[in-house]
CSV table of C-alpha atoms and ligand atoms in Angstrom, one decimal:
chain,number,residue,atom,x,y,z
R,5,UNK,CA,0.0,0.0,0.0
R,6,UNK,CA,0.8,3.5,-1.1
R,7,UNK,CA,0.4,6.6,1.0
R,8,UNK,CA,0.0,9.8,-1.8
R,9,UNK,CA,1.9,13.2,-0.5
R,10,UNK,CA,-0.4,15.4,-1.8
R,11,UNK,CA,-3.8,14.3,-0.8
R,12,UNK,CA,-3.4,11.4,1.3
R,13,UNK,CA,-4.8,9.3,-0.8
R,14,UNK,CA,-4.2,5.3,-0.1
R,15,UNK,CA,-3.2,2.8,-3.5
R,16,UNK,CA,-3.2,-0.8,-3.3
R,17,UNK,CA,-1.7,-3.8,-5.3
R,18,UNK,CA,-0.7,-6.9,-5.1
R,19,UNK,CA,1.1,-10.1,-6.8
R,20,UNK,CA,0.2,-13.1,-7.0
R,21,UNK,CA,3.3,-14.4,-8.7
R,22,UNK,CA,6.3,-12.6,-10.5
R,23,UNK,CA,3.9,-10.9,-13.2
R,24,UNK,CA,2.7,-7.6,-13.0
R,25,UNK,CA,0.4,-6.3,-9.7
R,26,UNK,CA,-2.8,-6.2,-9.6
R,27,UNK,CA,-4.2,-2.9,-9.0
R,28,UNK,CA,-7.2,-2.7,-5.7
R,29,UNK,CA,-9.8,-0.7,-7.0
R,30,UNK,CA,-10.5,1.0,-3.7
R,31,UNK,CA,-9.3,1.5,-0.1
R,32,UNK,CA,-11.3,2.0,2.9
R,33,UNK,CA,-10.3,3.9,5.6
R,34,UNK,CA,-12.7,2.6,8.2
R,35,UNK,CA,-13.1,4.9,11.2
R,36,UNK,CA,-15.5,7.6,12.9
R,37,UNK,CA,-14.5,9.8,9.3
R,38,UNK,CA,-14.6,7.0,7.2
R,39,UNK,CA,-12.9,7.5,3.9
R,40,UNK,CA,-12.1,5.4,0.6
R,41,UNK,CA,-9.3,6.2,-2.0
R,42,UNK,CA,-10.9,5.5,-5.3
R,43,UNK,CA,-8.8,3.8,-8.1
R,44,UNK,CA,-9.9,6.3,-11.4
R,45,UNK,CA,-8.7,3.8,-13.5
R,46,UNK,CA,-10.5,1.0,-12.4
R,47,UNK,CA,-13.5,2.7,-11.2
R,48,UNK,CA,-14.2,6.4,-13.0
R,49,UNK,CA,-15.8,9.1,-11.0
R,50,UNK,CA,-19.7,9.3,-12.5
R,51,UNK,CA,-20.4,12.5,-13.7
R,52,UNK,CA,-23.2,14.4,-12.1
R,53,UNK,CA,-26.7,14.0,-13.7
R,54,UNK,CA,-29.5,16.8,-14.3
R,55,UNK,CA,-31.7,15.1,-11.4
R,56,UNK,CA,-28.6,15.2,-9.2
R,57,UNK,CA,-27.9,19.4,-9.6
R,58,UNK,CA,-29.6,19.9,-5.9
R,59,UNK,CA,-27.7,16.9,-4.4
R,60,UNK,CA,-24.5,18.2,-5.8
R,61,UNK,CA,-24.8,22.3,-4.5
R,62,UNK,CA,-25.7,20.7,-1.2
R,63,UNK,CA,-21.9,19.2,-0.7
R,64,UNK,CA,-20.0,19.5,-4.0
R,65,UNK,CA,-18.7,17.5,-6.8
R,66,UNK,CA,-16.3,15.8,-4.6
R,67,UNK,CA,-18.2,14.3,-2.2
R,68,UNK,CA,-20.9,13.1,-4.8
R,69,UNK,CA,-18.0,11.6,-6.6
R,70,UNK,CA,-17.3,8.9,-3.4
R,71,UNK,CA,-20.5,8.5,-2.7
R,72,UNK,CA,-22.2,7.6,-5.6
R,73,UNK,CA,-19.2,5.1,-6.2
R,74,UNK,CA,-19.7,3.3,-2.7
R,75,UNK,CA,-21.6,0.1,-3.0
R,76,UNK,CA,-24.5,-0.2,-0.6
R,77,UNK,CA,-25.8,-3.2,0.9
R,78,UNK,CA,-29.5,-2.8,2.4
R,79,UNK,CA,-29.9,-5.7,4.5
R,80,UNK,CA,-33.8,-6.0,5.3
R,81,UNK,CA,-35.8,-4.2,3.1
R,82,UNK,CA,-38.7,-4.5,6.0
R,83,UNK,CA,-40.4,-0.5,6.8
R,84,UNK,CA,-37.1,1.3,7.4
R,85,UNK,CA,-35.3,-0.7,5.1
R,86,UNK,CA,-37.4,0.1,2.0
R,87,UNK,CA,-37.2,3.5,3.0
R,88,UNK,CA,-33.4,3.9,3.2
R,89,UNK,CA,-32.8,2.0,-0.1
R,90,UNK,CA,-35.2,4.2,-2.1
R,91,UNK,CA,-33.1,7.5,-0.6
R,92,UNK,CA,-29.9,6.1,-1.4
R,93,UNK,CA,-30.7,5.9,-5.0
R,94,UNK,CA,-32.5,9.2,-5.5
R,95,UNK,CA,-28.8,10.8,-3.8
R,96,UNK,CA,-27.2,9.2,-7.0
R,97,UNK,CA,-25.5,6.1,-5.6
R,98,UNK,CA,-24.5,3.7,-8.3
R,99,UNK,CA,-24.7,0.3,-7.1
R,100,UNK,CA,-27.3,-0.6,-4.0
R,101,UNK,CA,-27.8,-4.6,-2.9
R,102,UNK,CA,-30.3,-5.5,-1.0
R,103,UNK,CA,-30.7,-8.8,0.5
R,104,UNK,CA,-34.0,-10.5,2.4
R,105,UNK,CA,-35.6,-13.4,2.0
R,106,UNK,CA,-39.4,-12.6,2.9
R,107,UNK,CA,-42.4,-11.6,0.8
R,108,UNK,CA,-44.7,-8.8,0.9
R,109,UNK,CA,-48.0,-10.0,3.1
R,110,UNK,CA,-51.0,-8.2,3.5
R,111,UNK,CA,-50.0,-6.8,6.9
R,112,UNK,CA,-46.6,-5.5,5.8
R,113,UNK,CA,-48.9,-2.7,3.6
R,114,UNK,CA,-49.2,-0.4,6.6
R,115,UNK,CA,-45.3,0.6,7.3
R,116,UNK,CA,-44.0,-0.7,3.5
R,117,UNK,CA,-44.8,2.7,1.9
R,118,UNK,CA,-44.4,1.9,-2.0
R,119,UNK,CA,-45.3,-1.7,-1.7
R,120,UNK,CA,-49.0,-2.1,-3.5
R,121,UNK,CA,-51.9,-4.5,-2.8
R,122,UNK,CA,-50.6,-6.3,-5.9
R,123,UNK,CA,-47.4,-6.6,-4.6
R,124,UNK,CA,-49.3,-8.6,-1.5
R,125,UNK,CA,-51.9,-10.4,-3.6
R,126,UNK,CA,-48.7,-11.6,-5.4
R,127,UNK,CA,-46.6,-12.5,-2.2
R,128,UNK,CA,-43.6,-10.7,-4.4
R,129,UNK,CA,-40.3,-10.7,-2.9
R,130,UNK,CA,-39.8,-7.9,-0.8
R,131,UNK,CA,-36.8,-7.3,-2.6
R,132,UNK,CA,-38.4,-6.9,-5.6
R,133,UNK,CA,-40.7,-4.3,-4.7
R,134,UNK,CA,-37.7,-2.9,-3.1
R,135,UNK,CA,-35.6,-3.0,-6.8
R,136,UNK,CA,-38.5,-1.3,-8.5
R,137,UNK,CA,-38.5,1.7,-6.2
R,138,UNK,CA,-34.7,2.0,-6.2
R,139,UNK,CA,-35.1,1.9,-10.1
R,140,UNK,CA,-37.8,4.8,-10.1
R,141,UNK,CA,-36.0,6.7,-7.4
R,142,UNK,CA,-32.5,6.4,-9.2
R,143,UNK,CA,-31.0,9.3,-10.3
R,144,UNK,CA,-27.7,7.7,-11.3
R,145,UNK,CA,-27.0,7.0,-14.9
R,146,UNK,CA,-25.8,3.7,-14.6
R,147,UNK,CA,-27.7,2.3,-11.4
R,148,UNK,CA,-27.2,-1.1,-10.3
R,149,UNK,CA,-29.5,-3.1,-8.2
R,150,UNK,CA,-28.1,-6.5,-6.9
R,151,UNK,CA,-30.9,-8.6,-5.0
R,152,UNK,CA,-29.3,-11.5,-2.4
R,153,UNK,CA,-32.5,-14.0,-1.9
R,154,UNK,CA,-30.3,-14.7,1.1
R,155,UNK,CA,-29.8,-14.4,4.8
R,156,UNK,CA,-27.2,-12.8,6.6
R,157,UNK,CA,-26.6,-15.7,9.2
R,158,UNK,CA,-25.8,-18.1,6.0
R,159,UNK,CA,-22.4,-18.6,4.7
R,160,UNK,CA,-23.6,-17.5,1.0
R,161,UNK,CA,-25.4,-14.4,2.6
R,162,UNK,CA,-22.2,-13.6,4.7
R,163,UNK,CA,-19.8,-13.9,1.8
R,164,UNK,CA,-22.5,-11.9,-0.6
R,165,UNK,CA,-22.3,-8.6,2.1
R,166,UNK,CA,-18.3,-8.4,2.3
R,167,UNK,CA,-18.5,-7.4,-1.5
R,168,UNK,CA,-19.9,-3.9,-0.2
R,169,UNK,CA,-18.4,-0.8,1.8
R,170,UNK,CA,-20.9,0.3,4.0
R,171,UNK,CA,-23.8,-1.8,5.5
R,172,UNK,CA,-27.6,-0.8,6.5
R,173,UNK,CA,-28.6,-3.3,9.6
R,174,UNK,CA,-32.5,-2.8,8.9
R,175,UNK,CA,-32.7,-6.6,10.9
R,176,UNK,CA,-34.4,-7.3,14.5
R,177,UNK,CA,-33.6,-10.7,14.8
R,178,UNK,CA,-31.1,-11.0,17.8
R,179,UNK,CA,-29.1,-13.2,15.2
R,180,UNK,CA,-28.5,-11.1,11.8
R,181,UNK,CA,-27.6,-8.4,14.0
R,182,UNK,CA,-24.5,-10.7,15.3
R,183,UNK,CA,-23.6,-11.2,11.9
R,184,UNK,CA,-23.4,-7.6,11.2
R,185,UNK,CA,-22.3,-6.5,13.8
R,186,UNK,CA,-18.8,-8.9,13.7
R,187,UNK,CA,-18.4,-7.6,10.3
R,188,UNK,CA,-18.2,-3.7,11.1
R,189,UNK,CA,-15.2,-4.8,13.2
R,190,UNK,CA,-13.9,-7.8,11.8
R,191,UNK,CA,-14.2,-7.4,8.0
R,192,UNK,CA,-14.1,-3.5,8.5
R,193,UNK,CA,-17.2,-2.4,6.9
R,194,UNK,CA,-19.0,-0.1,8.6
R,195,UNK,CA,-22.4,-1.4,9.5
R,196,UNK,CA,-25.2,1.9,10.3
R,197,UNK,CA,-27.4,0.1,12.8
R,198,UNK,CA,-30.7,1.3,14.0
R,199,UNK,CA,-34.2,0.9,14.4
R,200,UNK,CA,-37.5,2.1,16.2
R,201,UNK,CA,-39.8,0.6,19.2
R,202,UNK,CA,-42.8,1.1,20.1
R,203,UNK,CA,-43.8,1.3,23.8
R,204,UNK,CA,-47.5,1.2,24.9
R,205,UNK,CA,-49.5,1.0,28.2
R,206,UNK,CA,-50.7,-2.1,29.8
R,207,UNK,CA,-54.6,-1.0,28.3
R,208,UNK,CA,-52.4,-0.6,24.6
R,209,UNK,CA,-52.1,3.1,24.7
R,210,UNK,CA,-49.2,4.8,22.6
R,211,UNK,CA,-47.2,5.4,26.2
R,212,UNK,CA,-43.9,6.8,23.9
R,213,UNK,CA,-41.4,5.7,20.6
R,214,UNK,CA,-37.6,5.2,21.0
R,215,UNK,CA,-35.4,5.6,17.5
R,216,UNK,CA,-32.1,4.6,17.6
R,217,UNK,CA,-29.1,5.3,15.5
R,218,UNK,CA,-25.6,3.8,15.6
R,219,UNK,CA,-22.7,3.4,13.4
R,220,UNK,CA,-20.3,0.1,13.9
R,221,UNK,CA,-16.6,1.2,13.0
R,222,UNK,CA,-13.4,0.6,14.8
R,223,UNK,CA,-13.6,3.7,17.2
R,224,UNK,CA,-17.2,3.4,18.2
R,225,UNK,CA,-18.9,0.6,20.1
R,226,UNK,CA,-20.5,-2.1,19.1
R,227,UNK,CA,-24.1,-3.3,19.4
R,228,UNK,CA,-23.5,-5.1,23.0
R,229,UNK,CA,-21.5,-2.2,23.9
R,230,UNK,CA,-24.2,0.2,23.5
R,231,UNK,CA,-26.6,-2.0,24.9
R,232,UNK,CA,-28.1,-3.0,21.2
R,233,UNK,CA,-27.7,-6.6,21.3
R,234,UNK,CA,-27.8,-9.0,24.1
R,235,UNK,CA,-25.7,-12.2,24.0
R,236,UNK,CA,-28.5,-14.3,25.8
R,237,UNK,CA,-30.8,-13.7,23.1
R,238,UNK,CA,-28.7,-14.5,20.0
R,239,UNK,CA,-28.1,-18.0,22.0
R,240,UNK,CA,-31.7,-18.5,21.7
R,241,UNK,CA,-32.4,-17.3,17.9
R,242,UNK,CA,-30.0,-19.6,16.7
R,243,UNK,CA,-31.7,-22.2,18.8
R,244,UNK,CA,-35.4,-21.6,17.5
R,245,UNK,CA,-36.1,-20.6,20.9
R,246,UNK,CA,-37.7,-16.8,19.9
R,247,UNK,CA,-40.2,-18.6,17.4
R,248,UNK,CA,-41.3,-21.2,20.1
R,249,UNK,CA,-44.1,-19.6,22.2
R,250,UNK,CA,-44.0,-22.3,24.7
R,251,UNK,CA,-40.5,-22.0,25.2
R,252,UNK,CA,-41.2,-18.0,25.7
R,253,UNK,CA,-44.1,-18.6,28.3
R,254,UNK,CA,-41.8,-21.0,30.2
R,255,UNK,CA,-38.8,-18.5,30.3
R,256,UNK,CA,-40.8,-15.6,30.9
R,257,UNK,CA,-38.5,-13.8,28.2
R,258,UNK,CA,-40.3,-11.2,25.9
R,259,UNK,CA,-41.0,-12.4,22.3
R,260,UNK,CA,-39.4,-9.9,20.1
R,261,UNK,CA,-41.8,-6.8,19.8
R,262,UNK,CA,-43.8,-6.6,15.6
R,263,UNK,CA,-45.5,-3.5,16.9
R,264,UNK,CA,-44.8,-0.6,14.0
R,265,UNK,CA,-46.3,2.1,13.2
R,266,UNK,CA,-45.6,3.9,9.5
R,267,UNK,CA,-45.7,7.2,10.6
R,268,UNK,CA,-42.9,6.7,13.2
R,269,UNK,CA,-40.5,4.5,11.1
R,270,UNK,CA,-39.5,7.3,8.8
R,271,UNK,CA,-38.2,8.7,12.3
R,272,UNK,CA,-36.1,5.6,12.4
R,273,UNK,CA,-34.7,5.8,8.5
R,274,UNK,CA,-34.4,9.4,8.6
R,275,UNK,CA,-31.8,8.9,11.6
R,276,UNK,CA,-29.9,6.0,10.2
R,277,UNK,CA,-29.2,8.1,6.7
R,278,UNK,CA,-28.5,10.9,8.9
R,279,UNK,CA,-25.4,8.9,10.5
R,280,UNK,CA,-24.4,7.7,6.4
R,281,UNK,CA,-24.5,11.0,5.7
R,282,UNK,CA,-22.2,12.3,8.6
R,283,UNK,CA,-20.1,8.9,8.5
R,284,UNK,CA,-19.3,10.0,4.4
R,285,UNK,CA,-19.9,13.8,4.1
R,286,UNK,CA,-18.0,14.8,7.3
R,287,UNK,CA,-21.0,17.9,7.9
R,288,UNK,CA,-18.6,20.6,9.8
R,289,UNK,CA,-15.4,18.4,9.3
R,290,UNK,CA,-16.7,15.7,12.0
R,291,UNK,CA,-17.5,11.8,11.0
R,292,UNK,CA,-20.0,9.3,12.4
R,293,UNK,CA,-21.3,10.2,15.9
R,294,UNK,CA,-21.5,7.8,18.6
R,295,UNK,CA,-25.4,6.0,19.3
R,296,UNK,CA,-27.8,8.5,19.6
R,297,UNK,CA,-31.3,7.6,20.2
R,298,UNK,CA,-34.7,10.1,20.6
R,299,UNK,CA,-37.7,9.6,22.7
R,300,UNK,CA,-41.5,10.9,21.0
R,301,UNK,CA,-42.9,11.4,23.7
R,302,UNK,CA,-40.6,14.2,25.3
R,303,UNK,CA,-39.1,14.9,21.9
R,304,UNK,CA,-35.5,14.7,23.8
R,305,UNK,CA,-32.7,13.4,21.2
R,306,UNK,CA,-30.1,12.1,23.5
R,307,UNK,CA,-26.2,10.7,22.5
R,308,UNK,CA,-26.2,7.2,24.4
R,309,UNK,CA,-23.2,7.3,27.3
R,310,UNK,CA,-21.7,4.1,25.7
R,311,UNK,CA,-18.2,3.4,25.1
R,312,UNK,CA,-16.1,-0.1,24.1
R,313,UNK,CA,-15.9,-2.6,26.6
R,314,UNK,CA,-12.6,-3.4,27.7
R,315,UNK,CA,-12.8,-7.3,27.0
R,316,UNK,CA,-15.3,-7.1,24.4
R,317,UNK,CA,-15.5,-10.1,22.1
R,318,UNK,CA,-16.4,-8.3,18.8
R,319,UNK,CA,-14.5,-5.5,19.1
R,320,UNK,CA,-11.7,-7.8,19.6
R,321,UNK,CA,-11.7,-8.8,16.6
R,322,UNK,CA,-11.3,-5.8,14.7
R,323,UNK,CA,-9.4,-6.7,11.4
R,324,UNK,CA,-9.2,-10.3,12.2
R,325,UNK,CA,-11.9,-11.4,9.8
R,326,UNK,CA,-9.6,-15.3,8.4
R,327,UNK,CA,-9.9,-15.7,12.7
R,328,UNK,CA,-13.4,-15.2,12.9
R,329,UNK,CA,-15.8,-16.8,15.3
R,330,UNK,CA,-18.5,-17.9,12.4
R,331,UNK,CA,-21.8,-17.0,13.3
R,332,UNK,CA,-23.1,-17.3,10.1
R,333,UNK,CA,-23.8,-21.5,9.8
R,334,UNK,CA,-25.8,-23.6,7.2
R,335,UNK,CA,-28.3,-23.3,10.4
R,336,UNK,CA,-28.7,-20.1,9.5
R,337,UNK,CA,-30.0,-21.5,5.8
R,338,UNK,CA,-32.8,-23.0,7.1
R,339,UNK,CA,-33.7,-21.3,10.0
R,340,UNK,CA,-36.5,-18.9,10.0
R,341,UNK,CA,-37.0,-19.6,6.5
R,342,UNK,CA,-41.4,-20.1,6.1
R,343,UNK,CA,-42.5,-23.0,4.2
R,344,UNK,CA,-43.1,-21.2,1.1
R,345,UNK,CA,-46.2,-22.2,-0.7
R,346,UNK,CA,-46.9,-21.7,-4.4
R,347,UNK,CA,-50.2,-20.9,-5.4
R,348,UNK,CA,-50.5,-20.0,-8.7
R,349,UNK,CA,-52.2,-16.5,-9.0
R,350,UNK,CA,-55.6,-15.5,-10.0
R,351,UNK,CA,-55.7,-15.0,-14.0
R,352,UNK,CA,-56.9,-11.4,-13.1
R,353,UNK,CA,-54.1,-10.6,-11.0
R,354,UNK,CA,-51.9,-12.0,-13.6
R,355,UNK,CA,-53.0,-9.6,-16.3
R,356,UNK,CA,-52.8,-6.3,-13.3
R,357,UNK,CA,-48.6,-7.5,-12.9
R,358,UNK,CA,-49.0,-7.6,-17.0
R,359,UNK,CA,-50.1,-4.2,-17.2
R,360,UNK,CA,-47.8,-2.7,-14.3
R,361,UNK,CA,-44.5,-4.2,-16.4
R,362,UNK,CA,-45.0,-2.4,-19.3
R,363,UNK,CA,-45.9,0.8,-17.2
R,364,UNK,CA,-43.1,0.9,-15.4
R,365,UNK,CA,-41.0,-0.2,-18.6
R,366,UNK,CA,-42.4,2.6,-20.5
R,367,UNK,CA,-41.6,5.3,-17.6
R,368,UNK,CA,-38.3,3.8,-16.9
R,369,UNK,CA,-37.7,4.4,-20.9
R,370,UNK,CA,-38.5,8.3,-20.3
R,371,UNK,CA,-35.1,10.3,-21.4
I,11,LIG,ZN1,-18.3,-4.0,21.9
């Protein structure tokens, strides 16, 4: 590696035998002001579109230029998931994935803002619904979606995520999160973590709603150091245990909470792009902040008193990845994976997906 005098930039080869190098097309500088030296060569600088002219006066050529070349990975396209995938393409980013295995149900319709009733009737993949709003939103010339039918806590799904530079958590299961958050420190992609609860009364009134917002990057805590993730329960999601109600009326543990409420999720993705956006853009020369989280019903945003635990295991492995502790297992292939059953659709509802194709083609065709 290569440090450059005159702008710090970072370069990257290596050989594989006595031939010539191979050039790295990037280098990430992972920390609080994350960075990444680009390689030109191998990876031009896109130039700024007419839809992008707003984006561009907002934080200037440079800074579009890095991030519409970072690759994105959207893992859980769920309410704040779908959310923060659509925004990332309408700020011009060229290559988004997005990875989930679930599809679109009836009750998703009231927090999946752009999924349709069709989408439901269908049972589409929620990733599809989510690659035809990142397609609409895009304001890139050359967008790329990449859909992973995967999970995070399989080997496939693991190996699929470390081909990105930054990671949205948009997960609940006590397990995904694991896997994400060992990659922020391990495989040294930052991993912007978040999400929002809802807390109610014992007669089900709305008693208040906490949003969180973390980044994962050596020099902030992790998930179990900010009190995100507890160890306990990603023992019992590998184990099956969260999806057993017995087993959850015997331990007296809390099943995890599906209460969400539309309005109150954009609260949630409009904090996690808030931490990309300081974590790239360095707003008044300063990086990613540590955890913050904000309470509705005082309206108090608060930054969480967390710091690194001195022995802590995930932390400990910052940069260690070949010496990981594999979370992800082929468990994790089958687990919480539905029986999915194929019913062919309704001839009607056939000719509806028919009609919505060549609309979108046609509007997608629009110079
Ligand atoms: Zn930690």
């Amino acid at each position: 590696m290569t440090l450059a005098g005159d702008d710090a930039t970072w370069s990257a080869r290596f050989w594989t035998g006595n031939d010539e190098p191979a050039w790295a097309e990037s280098v990430r500088v992972a920390s609080p002001e994350f960075r990444i030296c680009w390689n030109n060569d191998l990876r031009p600088a896109p130039h700024p579109t007419a839809s992008q002219v707003r984006t561009v006066s907002s934080w200037g050529d440079a800074t579009q230029a890095f991030i519409a070349r970072t690759r994105v990975l959207v893992v859980g396209v769920g309410s704040v998931g779908l959310d923060v995938a659509q925004r990332l393409a309408a700020t011009g980013i060229e290559t988004i994935g997005v990875m989930d295995f679930d599809t679109v149900e009836a009750l998703n319709l009231d927090r999946m803002i752009g999924a349709t009733r069709l989408d439901a009737a269908l049972h589409r993949r929620k990733t599809d619904v989510a690659v035809r709003l990142m397609e609409s939103a895009a304001t890139a010339d050359n967008f790329t979606a990449v859909v992973h039918d995967l999970k995070i806590t399989e080997p496939d799904g693991l190996r699929s995520a470390l081909e990105y530079d930054i990671i949205f958590s948009c997960v609940d299961r006590p397990w995904p999160r694991a896997v994400l958050n060992q990659i922020a420190y391990a495989d040294l992609i930052p991993v912007i973590d978040g999400g929002v609860a809802i807390v109610t009364f014992d007669d089900g009134r709305l008693r208040s709603s906490i949003w969180r917002a973390h980044t994962l990057v050596p020099g902030r805590p992790c998930m179990v150091c900010n009190g995100q993730l507890d160890l306990a329960q990603v023992r019992l999601d590998q184990n099956g245990h969260l999806d057993d109600p017995a087993y959850i009326a015997r331990s007296g543990k809390e099943s995890p909470s599906s209460q969400n409420v539309a309005a109150l999720s954009a609260g949630a993705s409009a904090a996690l792009l808030a931490q990309f956006v300081s974590l790239l853009a360095h707003p008044g020369g300063l990086g990613a902040p540590g955890p913050l989280r904000f309470f509705l019903s005082t309206h108090h945003l608060e930054h969480v008193p967390a710091s690194s635990g001195k022995y802590c295991p995930y932390e400990a492995e910052t940069a260690r990845a070949d010496e990981r502790h594999n979370l992800a297992t082929a468990e994790g292939t089958k687990a919480q994976r539905g029986d999915s059953t194929t019913t062919p659709p309704a001839p009607g509802l056939e000719e509806a997906a028919r009609l919505e194709q060549a609309l979108a083609e046609a509007i997608n065709g629009l110079s």
